[in-house]
Coordinates of C-alpha atoms in Angstrom, one line a residue:
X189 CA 100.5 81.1 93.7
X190 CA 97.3 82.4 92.6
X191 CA 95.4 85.7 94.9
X192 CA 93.4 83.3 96.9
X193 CA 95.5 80.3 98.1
X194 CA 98.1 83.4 99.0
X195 CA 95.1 84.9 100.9
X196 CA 94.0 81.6 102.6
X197 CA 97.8 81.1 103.6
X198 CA 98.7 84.7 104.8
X199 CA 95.1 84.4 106.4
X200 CA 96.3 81.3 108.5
X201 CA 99.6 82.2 109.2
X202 CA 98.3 85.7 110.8
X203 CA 95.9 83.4 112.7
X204 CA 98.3 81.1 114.0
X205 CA 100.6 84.0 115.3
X206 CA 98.1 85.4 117.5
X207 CA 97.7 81.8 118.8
X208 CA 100.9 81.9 119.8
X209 CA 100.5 85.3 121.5
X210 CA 97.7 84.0 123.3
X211 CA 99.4 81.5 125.0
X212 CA 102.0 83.2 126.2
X213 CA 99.2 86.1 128.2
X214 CA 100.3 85.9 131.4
X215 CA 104.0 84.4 131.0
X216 CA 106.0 87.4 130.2
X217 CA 108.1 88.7 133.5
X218 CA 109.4 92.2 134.3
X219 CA 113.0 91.1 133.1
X220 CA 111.4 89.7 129.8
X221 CA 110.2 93.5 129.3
X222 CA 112.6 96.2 127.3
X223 CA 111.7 99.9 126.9
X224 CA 112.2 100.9 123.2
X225 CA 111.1 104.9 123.4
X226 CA 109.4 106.6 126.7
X227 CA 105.9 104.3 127.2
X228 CA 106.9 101.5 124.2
X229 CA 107.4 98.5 125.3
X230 CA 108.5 95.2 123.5
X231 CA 109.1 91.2 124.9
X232 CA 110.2 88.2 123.4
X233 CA 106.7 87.9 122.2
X234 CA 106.6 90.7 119.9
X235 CA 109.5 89.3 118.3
X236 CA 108.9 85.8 118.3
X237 CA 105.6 86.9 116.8
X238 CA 107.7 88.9 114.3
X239 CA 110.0 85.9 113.1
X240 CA 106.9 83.9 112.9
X241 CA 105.1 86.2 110.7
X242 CA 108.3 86.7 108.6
X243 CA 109.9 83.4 107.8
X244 CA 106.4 82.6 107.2
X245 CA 105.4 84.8 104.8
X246 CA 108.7 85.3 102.7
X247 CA 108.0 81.4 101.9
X248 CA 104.7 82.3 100.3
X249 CA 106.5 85.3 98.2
X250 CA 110.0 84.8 98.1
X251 CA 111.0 88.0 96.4
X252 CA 109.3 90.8 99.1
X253 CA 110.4 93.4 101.5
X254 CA 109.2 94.0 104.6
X255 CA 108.2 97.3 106.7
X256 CA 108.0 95.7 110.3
X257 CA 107.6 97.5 113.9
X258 CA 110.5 95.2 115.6
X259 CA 113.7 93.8 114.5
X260 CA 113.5 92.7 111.0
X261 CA 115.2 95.4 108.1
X262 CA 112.7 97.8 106.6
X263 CA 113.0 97.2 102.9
X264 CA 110.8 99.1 101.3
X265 CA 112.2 98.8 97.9
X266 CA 110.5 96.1 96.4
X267 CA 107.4 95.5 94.3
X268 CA 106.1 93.3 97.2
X269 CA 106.2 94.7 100.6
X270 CA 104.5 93.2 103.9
X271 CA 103.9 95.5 106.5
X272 CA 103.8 94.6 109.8
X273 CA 102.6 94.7 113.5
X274 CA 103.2 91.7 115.3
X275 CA 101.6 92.6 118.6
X276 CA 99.5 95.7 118.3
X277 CA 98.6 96.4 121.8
X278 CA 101.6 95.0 124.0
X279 CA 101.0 97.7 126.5
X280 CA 97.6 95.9 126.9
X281 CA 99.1 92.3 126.8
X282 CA 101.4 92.8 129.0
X283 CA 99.1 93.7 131.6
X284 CA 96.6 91.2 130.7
X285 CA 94.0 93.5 129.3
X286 CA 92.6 91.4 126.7
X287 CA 92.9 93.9 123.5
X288 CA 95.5 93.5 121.1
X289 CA 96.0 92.3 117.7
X290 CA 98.4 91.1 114.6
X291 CA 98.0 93.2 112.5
X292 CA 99.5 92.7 108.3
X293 CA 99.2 94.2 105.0
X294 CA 100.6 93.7 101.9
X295 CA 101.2 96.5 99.5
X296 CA 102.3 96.1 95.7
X297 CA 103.8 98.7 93.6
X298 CA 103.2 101.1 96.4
X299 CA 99.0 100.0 96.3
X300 CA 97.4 98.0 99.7
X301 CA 96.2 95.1 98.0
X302 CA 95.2 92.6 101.3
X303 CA 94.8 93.3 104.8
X304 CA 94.4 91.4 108.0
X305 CA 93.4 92.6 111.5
X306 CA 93.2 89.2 113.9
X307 CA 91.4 90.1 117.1
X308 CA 93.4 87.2 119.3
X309 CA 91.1 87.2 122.2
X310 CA 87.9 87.0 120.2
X311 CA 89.3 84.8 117.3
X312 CA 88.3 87.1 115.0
X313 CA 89.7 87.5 111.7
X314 CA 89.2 90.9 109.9
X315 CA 90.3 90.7 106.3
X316 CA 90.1 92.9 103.1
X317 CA 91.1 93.2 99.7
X318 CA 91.4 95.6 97.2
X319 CA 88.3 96.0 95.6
X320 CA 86.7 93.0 97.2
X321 CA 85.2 94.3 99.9
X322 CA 86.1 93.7 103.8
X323 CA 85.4 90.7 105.8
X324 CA 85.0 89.6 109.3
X325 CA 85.7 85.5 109.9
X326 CA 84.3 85.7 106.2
X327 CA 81.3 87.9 106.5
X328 CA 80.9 90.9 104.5
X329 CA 81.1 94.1 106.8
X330 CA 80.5 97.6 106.5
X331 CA 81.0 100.6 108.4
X332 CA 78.3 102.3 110.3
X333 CA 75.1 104.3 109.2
X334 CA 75.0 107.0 111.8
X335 CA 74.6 110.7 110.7
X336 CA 74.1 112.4 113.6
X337 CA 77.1 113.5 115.4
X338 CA 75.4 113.6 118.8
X339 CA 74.6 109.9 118.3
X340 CA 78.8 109.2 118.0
X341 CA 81.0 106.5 119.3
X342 CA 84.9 107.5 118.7
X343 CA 87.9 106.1 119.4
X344 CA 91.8 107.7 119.3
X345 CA 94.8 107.2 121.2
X346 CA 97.8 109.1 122.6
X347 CA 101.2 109.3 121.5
X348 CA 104.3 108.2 123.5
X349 CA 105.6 110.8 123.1
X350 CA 105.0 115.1 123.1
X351 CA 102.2 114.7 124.7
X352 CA 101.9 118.2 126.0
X353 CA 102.3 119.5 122.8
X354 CA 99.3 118.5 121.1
X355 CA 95.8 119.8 121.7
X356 CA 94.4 116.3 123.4
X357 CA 92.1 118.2 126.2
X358 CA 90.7 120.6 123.6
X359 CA 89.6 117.8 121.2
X360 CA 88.5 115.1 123.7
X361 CA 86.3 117.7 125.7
X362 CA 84.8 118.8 122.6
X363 CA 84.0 115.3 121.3
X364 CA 82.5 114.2 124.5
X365 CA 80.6 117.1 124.9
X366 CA 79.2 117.2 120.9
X367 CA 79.3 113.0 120.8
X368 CA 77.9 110.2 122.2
X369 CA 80.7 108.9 123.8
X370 CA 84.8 108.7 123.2
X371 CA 87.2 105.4 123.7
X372 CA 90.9 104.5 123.9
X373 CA 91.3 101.0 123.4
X374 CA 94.8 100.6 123.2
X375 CA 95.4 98.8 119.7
X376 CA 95.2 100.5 116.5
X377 CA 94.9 98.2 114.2
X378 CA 91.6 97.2 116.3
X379 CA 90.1 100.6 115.9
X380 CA 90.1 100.9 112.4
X381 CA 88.9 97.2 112.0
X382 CA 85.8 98.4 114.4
X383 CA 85.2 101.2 112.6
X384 CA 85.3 99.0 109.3
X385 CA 82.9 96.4 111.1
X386 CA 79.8 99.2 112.0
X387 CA 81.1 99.0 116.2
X388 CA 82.1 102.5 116.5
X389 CA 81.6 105.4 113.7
X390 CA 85.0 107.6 113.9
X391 CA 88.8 106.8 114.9
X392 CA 91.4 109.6 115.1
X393 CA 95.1 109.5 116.3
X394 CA 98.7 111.2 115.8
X395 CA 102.1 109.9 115.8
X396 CA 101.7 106.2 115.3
X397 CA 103.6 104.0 112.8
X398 CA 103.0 102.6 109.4
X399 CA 102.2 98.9 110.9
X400 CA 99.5 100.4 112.7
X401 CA 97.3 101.3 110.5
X402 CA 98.2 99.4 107.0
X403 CA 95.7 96.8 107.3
X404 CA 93.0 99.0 109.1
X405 CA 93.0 101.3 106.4
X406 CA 92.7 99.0 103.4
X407 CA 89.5 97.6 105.7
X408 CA 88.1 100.5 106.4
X409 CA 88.1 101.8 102.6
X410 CA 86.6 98.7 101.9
X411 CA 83.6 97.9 104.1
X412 CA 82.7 101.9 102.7
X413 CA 84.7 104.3 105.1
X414 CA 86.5 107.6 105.0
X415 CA 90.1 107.7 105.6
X416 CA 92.1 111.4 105.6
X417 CA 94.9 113.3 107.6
X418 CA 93.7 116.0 110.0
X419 CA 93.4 119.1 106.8
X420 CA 91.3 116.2 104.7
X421 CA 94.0 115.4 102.2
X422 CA 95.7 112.0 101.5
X423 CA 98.6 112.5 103.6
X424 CA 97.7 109.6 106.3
X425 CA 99.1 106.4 105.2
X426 CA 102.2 107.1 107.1
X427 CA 100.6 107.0 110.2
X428 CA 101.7 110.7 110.9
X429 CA 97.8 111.6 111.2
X430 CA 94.9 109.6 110.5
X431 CA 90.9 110.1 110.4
X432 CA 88.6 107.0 109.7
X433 CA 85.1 107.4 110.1
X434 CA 82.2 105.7 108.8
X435 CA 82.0 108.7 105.8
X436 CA 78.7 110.1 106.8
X437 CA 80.3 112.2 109.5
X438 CA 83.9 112.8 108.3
X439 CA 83.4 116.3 107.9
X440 CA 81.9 117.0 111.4
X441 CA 85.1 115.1 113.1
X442 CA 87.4 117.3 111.3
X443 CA 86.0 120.4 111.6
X444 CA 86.7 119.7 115.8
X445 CA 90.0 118.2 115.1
X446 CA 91.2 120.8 112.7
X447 CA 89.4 124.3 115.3
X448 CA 91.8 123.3 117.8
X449 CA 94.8 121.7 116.1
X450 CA 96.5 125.1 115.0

């Protein structure tokens, strides 16, 4: 299978997952809802969604491993390794809040190759691949032009967990008071695609996973971005700690993060 029919494939398959996630808003009951860790929450569609996304994709490359957030192995060991988030924002879906995404990336020999961020409630299907640029519903995209820090939009989220042990107040208060304006979305994988797409400048979080942030970073490099961890090095892809921002201000947003996170 050559690069694009396994794009065009992968592409649809993603697709079709969050059509089946869409029609199930509104379906799920309190006893279809388990608690995996203090505020993370999984139903039967996060893992339908998984098995989808799975079975599908180990027909278009037999020989792979996968990295996945629910009940699937991690095998990690393989040249070919699909990461992924089946329902990237099930806080949000579960409560109707229409923000939340599939989110899958496929890495080979250690290197991001393809991403995909689908948007389910806006059909919108942000793509990249390595060295091609980044796409959204097959427009070229590219992150924002703002300079000035004052003229900001930024998003981040909070872990699950230790949440009193981080310095959240301290950064937030300085953002809002330096920035335009600060957002928690809820989904990840969203955040970097919108920074990758021009709709906010800057995305920052701690303590999130691996399926999180995959795609979103291979789309972010791509439409032009900056991606680090919170000291500026390359030490983010694990989700531990991540900054994406549009470039132009990457330095500003860690100087903040990195005066209070001591």
């Amino acid at each position: 299978m050559n690069t694009r029919e396994l794009i065009e494939k992968a592409e649809a398959l993603v697709r079709n997952t969050g059509l089946f996630i869409k029609e199930e808003l509104g379906k799920v009951t309190a006893s279809d809802i388990e608690a995996k860790a203090l505020n993370s929450l999984v139903s039967y569609v996060d893992k339908e969604a998984e098995k989808m996304l799975v079975s599908g994709l180990l027909e278009l490359t037999p020989d792979c491993g996968f990295i996945t957030e629910e009940d699937t192995p991690d095998d990690d060991s393989k040249e070919m390794v699909w990461i992924i988030d089946p329902l990237d924002g099930t806080t949000n879906f579960l409560r109707q809040i229409p923000h939340f995404s599939v989110s899958v990336a496929f890495r080979v020999n250690d290197i991001i190759q393809l991403g995909f961020v689908y948007n389910i409630m806006l059909d919108e299907m942000f793509s990249a691949g390595n060295g091609h640029g980044a796409f959204l519903n097959g427009r070229k995209i590219s992150v924002s032009t703002i300079e000035l820090f004052n003229e900001t939009i930024i998003a981040t989220g909070f872990p699950y967990e230790n949440r009193d042990t981080l310095p959240f107040v301290e950064i937030l208060q300085s953002i809002m008071i330096q920035g335009r304006g600060i957002r928690r979305f809820g989904s990840a994988a969203l955040d970097l695609a919108f920074v990758a797409a021009g709709r906010i400048d800057a995305y920052y979080e701690c303590c999130i996973n691996r399926w999180d942030v995959a795609a979103g970073i291979i789309i972010v490099k791509e439409a032009g971005g900056k991606i680090s961890d919170f000291s500026g090095g390359d030490n983010y892809d694990d989700g531990k700690e991540i900054v994406a921002t549009n470039a132009l201000i990457h330095d500003q947003l860690l100087a903040i993060i990195q005066k209070h996170n001591v």
